[in-house]
XYZ file of N, CA and C in Angstrom:
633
model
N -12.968 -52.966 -7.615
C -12.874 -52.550 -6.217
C -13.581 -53.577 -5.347
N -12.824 -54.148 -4.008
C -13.297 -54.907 -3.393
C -14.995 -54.429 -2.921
N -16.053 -55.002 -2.622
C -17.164 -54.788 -2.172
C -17.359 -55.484 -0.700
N -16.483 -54.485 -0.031
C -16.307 -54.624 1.627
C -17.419 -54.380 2.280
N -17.198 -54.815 3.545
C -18.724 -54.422 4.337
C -18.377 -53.186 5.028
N -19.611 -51.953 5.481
C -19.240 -50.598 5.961
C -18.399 -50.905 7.394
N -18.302 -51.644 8.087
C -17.289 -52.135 9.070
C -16.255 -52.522 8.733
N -16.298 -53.202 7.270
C -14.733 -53.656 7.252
C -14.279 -52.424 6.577
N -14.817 -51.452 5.807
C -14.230 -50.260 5.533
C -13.725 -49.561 6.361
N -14.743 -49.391 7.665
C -13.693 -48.930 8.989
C -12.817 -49.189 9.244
N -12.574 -50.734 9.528
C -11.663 -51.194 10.413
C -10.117 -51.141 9.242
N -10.563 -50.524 8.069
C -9.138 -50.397 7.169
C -9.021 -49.161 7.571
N -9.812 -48.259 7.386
C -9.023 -46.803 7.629
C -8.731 -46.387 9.269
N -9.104 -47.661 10.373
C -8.461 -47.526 11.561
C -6.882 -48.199 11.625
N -6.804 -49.374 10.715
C -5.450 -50.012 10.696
C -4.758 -49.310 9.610
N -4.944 -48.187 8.896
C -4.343 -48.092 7.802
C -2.944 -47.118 7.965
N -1.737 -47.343 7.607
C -0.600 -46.815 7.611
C -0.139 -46.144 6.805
N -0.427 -45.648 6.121
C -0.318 -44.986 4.669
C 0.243 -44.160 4.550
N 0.123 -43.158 5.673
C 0.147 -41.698 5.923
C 0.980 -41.599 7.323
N 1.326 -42.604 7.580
C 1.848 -42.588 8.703
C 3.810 -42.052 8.356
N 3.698 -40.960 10.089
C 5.174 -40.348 9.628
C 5.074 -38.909 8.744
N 3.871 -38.714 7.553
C 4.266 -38.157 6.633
C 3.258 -36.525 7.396
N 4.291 -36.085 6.668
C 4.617 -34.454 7.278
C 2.974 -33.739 6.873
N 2.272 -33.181 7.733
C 1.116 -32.176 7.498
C -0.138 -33.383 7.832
N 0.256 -34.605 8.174
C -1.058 -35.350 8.536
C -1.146 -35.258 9.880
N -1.833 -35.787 10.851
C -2.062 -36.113 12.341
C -2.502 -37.750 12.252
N -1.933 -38.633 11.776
C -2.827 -39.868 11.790
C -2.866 -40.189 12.695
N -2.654 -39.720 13.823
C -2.991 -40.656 14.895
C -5.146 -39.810 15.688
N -5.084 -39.304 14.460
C -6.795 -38.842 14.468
C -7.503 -39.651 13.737
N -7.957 -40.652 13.676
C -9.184 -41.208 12.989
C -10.223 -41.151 12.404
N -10.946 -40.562 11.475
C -12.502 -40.704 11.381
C -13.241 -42.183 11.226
N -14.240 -42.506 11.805
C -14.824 -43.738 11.775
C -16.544 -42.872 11.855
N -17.009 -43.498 10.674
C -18.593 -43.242 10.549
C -19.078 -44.522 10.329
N -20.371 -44.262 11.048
C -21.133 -45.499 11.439
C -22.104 -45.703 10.618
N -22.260 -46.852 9.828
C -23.364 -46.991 8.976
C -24.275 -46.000 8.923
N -24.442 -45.312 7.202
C -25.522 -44.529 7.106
C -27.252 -45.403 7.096
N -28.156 -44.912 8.250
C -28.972 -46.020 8.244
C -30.245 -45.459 6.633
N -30.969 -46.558 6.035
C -31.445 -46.052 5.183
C -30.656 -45.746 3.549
N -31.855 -45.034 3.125
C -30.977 -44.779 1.959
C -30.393 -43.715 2.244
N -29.043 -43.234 1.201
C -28.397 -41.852 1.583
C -28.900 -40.983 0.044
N -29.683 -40.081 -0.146
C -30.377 -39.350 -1.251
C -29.309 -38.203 -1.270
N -28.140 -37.652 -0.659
C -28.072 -36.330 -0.746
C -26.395 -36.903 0.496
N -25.306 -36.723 -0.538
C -24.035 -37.038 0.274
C -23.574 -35.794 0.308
N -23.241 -35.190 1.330
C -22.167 -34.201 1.148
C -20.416 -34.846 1.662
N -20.162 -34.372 1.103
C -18.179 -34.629 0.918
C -17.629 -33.443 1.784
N -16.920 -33.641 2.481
C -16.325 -32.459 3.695
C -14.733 -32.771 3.118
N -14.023 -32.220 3.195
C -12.467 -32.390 3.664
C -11.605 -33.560 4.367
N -11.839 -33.170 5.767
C -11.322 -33.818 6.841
C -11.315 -33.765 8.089
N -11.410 -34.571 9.016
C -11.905 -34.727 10.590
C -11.003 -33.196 10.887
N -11.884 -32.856 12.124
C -11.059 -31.802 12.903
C -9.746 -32.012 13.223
N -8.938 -31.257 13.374
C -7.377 -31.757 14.053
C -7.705 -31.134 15.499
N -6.912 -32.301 16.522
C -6.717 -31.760 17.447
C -5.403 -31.901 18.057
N -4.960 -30.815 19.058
C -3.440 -30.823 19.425
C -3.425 -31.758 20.819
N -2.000 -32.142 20.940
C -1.486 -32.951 22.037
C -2.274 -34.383 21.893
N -2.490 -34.918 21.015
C -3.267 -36.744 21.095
C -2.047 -37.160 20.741
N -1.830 -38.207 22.058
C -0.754 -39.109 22.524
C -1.217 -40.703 21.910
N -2.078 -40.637 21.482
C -2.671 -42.163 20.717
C -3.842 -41.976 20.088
N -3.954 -42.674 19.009
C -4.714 -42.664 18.262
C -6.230 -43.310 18.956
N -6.957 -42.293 18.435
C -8.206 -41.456 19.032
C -9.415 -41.356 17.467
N -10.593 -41.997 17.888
C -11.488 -41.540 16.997
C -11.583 -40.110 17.178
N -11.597 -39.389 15.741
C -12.003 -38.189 15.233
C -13.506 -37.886 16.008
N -13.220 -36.277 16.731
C -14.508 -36.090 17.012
C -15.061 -34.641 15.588
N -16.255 -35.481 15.000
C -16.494 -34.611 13.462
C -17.463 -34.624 13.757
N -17.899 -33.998 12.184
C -19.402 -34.015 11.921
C -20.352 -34.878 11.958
N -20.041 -35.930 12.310
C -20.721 -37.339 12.060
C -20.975 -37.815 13.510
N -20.377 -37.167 14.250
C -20.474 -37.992 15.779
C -20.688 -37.001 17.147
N -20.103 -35.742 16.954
C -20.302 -34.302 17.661
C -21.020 -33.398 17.707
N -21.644 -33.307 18.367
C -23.066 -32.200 18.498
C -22.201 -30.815 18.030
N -20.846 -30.508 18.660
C -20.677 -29.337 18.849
C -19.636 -28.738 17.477
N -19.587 -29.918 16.424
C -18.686 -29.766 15.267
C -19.279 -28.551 14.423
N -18.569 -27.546 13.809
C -19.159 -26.424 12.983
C -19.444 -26.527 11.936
N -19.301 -27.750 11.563
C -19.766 -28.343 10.180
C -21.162 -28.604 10.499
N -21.499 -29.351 11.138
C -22.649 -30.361 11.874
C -23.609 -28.924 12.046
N -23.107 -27.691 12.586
C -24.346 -26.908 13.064
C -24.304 -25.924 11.671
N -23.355 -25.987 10.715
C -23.693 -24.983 9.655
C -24.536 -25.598 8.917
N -24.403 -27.028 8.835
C -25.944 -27.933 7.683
C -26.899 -28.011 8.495
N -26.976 -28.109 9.596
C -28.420 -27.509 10.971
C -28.891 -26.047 10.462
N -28.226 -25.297 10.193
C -28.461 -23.782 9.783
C -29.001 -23.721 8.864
N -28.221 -23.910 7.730
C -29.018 -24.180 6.177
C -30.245 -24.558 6.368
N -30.606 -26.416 6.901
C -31.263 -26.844 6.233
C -32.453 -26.863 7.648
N -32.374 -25.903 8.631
C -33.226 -25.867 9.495
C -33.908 -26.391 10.336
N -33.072 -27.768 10.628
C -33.594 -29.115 11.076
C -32.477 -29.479 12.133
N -32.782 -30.760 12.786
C -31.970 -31.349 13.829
C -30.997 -32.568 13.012
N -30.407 -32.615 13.407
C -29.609 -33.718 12.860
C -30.142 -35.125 12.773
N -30.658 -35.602 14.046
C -31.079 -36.604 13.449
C -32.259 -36.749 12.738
N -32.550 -35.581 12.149
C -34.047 -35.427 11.456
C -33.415 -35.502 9.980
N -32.373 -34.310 9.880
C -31.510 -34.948 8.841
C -31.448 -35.671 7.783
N -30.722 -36.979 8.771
C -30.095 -37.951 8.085
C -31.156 -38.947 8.014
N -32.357 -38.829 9.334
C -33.667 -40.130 8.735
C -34.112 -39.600 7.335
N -33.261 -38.355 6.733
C -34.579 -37.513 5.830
C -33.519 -38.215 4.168
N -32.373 -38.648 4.577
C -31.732 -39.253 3.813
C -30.303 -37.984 3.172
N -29.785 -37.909 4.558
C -28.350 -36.767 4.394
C -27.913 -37.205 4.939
N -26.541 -37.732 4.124
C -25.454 -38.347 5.004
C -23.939 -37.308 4.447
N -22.867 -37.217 5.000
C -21.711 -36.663 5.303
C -20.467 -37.628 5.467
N -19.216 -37.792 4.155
C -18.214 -38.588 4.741
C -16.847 -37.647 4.315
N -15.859 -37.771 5.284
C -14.673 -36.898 4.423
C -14.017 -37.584 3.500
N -13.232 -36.789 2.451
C -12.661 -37.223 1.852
C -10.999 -37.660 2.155
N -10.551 -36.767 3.648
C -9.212 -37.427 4.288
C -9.840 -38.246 5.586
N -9.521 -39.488 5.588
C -10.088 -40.153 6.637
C -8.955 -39.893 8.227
N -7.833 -39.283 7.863
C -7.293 -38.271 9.612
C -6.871 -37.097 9.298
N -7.205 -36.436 10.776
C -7.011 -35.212 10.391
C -5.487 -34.560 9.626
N -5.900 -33.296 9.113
C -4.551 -32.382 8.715
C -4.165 -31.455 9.729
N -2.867 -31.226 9.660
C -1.971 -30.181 10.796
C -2.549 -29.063 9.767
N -2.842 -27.991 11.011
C -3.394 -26.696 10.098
C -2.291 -26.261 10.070
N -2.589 -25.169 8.611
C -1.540 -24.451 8.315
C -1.119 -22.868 9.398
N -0.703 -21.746 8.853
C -0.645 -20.747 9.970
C -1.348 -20.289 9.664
N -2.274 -20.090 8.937
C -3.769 -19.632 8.697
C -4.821 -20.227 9.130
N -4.650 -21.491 10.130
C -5.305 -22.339 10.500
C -6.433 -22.775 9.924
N -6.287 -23.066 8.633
C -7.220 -23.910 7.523
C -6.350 -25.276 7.356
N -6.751 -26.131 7.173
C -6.494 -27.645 7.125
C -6.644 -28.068 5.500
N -5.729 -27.969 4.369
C -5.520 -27.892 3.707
C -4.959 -29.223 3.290
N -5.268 -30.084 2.688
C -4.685 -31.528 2.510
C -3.760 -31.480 1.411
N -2.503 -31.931 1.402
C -1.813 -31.717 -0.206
C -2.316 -32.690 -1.353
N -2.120 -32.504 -2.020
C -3.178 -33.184 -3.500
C -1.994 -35.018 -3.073
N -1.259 -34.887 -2.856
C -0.924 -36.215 -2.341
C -1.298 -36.957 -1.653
N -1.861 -36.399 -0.608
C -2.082 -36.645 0.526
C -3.135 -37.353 0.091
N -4.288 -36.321 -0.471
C -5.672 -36.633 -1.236
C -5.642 -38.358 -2.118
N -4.470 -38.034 -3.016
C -4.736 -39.282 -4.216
C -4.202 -40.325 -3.222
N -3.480 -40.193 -1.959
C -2.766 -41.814 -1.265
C -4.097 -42.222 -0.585
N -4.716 -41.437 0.101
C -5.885 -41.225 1.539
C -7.234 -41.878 0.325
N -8.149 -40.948 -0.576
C -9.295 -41.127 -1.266
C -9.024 -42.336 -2.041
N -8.575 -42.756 -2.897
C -8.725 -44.369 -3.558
C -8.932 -45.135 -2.881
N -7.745 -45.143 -1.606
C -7.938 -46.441 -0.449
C -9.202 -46.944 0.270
N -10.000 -45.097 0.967
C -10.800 -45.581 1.770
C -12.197 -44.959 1.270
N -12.116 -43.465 0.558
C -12.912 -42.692 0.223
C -13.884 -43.891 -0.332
N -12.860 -43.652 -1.479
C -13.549 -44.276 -3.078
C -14.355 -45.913 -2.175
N -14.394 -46.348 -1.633
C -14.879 -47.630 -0.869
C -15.968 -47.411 0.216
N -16.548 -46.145 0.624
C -17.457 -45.683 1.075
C -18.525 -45.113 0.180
N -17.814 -44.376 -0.670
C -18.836 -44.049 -1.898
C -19.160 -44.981 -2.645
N -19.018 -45.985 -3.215
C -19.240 -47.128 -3.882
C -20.308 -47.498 -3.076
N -20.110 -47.732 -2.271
C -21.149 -48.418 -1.087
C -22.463 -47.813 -1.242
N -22.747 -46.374 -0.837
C -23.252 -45.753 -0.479
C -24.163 -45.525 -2.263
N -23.152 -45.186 -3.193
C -24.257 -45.084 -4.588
C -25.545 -43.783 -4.415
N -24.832 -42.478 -3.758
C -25.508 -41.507 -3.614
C -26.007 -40.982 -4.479
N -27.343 -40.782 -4.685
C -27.901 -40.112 -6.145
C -27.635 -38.767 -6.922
N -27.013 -37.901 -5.183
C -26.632 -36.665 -5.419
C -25.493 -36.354 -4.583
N -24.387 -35.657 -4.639
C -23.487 -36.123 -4.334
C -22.895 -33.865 -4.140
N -22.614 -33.576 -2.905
C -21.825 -31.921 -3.402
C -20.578 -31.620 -2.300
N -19.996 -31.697 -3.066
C -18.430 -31.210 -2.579
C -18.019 -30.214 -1.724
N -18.092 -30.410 -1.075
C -17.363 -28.929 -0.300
C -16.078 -28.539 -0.041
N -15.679 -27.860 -1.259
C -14.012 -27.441 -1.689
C -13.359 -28.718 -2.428
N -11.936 -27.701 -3.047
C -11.602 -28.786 -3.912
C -10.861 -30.029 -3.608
N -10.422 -30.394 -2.552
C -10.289 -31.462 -1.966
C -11.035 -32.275 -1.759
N -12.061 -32.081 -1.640
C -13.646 -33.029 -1.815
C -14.079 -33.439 -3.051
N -13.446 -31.867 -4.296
C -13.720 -32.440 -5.335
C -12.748 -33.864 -6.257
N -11.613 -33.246 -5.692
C -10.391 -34.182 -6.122
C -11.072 -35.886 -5.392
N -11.556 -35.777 -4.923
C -11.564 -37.102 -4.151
C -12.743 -37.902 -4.887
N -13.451 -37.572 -5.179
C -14.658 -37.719 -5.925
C -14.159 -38.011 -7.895
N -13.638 -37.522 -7.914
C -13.200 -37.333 -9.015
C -12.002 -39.008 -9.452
N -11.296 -38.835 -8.113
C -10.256 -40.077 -7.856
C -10.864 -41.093 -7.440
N -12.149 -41.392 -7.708
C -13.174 -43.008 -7.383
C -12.792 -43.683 -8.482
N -11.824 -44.750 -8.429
C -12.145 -45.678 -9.933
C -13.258 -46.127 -10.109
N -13.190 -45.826 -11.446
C -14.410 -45.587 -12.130
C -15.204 -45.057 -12.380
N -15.165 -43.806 -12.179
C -15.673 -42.495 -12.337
C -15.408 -41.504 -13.251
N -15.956 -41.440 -14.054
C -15.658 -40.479 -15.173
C -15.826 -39.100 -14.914
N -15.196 -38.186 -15.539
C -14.870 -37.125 -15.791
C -15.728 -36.207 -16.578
N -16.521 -35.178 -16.100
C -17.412 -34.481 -16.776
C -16.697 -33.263 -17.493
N -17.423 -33.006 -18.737
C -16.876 -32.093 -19.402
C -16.946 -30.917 -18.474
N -15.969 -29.968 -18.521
C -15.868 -28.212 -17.781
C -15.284 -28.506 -16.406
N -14.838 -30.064 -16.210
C -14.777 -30.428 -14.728
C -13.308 -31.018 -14.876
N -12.342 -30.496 -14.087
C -10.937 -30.778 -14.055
C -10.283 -30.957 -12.476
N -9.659 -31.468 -12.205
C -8.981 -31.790 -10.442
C -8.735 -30.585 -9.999
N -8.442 -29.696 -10.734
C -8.249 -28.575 -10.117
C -8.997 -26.712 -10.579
N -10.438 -27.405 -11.165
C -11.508 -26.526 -11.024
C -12.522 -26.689 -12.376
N -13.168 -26.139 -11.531
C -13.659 -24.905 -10.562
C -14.048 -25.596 -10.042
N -14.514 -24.073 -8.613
C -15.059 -24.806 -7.663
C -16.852 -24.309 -7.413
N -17.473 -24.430 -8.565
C -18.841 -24.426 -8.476
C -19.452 -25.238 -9.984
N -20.238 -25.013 -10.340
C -21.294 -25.770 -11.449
C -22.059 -27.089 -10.863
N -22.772 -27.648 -11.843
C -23.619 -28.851 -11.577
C -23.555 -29.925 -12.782
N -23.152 -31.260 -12.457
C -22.622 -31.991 -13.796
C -23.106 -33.431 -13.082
N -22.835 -34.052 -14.591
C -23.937 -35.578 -14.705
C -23.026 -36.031 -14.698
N -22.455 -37.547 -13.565
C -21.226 -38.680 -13.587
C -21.430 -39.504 -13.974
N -21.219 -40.324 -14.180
C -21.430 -41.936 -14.559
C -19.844 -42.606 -13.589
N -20.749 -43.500 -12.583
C -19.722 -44.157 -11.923
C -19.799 -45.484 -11.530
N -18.861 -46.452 -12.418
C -19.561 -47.923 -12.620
C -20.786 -48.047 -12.949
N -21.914 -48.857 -12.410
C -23.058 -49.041 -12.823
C -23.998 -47.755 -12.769
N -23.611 -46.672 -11.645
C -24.605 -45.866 -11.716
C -24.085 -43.957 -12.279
N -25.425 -42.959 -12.222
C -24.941 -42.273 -12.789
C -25.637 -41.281 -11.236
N -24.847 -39.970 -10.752
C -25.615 -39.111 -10.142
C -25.111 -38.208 -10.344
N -25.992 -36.769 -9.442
C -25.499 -35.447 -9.974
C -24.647 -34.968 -8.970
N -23.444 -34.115 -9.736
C -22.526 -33.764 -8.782
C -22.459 -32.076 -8.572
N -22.581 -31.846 -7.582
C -22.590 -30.071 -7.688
C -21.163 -29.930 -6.899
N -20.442 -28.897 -7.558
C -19.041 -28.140 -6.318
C -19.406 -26.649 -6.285
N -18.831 -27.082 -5.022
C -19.501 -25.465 -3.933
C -18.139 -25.296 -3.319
N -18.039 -24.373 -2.696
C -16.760 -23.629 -1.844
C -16.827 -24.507 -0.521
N -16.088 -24.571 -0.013
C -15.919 -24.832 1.255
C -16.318 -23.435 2.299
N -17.268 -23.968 3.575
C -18.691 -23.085 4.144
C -17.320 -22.436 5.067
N -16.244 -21.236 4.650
C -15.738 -20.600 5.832
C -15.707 -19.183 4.872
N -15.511 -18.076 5.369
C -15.364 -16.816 4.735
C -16.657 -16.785 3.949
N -16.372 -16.173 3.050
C -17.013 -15.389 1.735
C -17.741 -17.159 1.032
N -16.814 -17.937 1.517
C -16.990 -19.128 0.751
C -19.139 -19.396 1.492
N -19.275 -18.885 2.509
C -20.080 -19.817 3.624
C -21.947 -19.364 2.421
N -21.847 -18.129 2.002
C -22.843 -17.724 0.921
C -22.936 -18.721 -0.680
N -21.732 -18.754 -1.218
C -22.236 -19.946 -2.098
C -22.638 -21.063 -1.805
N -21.685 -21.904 -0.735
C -22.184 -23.369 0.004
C -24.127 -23.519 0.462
N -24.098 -22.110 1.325
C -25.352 -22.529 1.431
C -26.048 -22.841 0.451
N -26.062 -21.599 -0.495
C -27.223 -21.833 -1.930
C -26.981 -22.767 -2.785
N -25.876 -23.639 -3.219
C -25.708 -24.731 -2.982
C -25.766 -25.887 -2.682
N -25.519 -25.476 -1.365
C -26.491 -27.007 -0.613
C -28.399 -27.122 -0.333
N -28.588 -25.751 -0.412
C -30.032 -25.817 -0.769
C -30.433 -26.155 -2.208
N -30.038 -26.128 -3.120
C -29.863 -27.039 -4.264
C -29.770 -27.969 -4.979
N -28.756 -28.680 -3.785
C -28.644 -30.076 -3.881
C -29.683 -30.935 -3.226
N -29.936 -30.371 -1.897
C -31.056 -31.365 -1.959
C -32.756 -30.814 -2.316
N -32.657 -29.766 -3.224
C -33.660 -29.825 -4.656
C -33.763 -30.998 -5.324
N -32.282 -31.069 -5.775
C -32.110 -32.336 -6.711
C -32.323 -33.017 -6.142
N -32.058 -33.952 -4.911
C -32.300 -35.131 -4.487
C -33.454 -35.089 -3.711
N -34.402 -34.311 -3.838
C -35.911 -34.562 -3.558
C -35.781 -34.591 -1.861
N -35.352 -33.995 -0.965
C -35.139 -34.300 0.294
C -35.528 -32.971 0.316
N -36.965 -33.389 0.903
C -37.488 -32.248 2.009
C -37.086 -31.663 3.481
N -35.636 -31.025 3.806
C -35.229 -30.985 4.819
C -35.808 -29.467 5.936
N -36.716 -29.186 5.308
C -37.732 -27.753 6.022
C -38.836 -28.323 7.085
């Protein structure tokens, strides 16, 4: 895998065409995250940028990474009882695993098709995580897990398959390094009680005092 710089990783998943045309994406939504400053001790994996309706041109994603008012952004404020940028100096960083948004379904959940996942995560995912070499690493839903899973070079933990489960805690080995991976539900419904305990968990493991 090329060893790009975190800008030139951007500037691929701003030029990238991949997905373009194809039915249930919005590419003309962007996510672009800005260098995690520091080390990152504690990655969480989200899905995918918000969708929004009527964008006539392609538009950075307003997410968790850049929006005060994203519900992602204030449910890990909740958990972990802190401000954001207290956060991420504390070493918590956040990247999705679809770099534009998904057309919600009529249940209005944003559901990525496992295609979507394996064209989108190799290209840009898997090239942020490399980078980054997070010690602890937790998924939120299985689209996060699929993506994680689809890093070349990443091995496959025993009890751990693309398509479940969606909880336990398992040891990776990915290229040179090895970290721990926990999957949790994605934080909506019934799901929002495992994620937390969960994500208070994870950064157990990764030693990040976020209280």
């Amino acid at each position: 895998m090329n060893a790009n710089s975190w800008e030139e990783i951007q500037r691929e998943i701003w030029d990238c065409s991949a997905c373009e045309g194809k039915s249930g994406v919005e590419f003309r939504i962007r996510q672009q995250t800005k260098a995690l400053s520091g080390q990152t001790k504690l990655l969480v994996v989200a899905v995918a940028p918000p969708f929004q309706s009527d964008v006539p041109q392609k538009v950075i994603a307003r997410s968790v990474t850049n929006s005060p008012d994203d519900p992602l952004r204030q449910f890990l404020q909740k958990v972990f009882g802190s401000s954001w940028d207290n956060l991420a100096a504390q070493g918590l960083g956040v990247i999705h695993a679809m770099k534009c948004a998904v057309t919600p379904n009529e249940e209005g959940f944003q559901n990525p098709s496992l295609k979507m996942i394996d064209i989108c995560a190799p290209r840009h995912f898997a090239q942020e995580f490399i980078r980054l070499k997070p010690p602890v690493v937790i998924a939120l839903g299985g689209a996060a897990r699929r993506a994680i899973m689809k890093v070349p070079g990443c091995g496959r933990p025993n009890g751990l398959t693309l398509s479940g489960p969606l909880e336990g805690e398992y040891s990776v080995r990915c290229l040179d390094y090895e970290f721990t991976f926990i999957v949790t539900k994605f934080p909506r419904g019934q799901g929002r009680h495992q994620a937390q305990r969960d994500l208070e968990m994870a950064a157990g493991r990764a030693g990040v005092l976020l209280r």
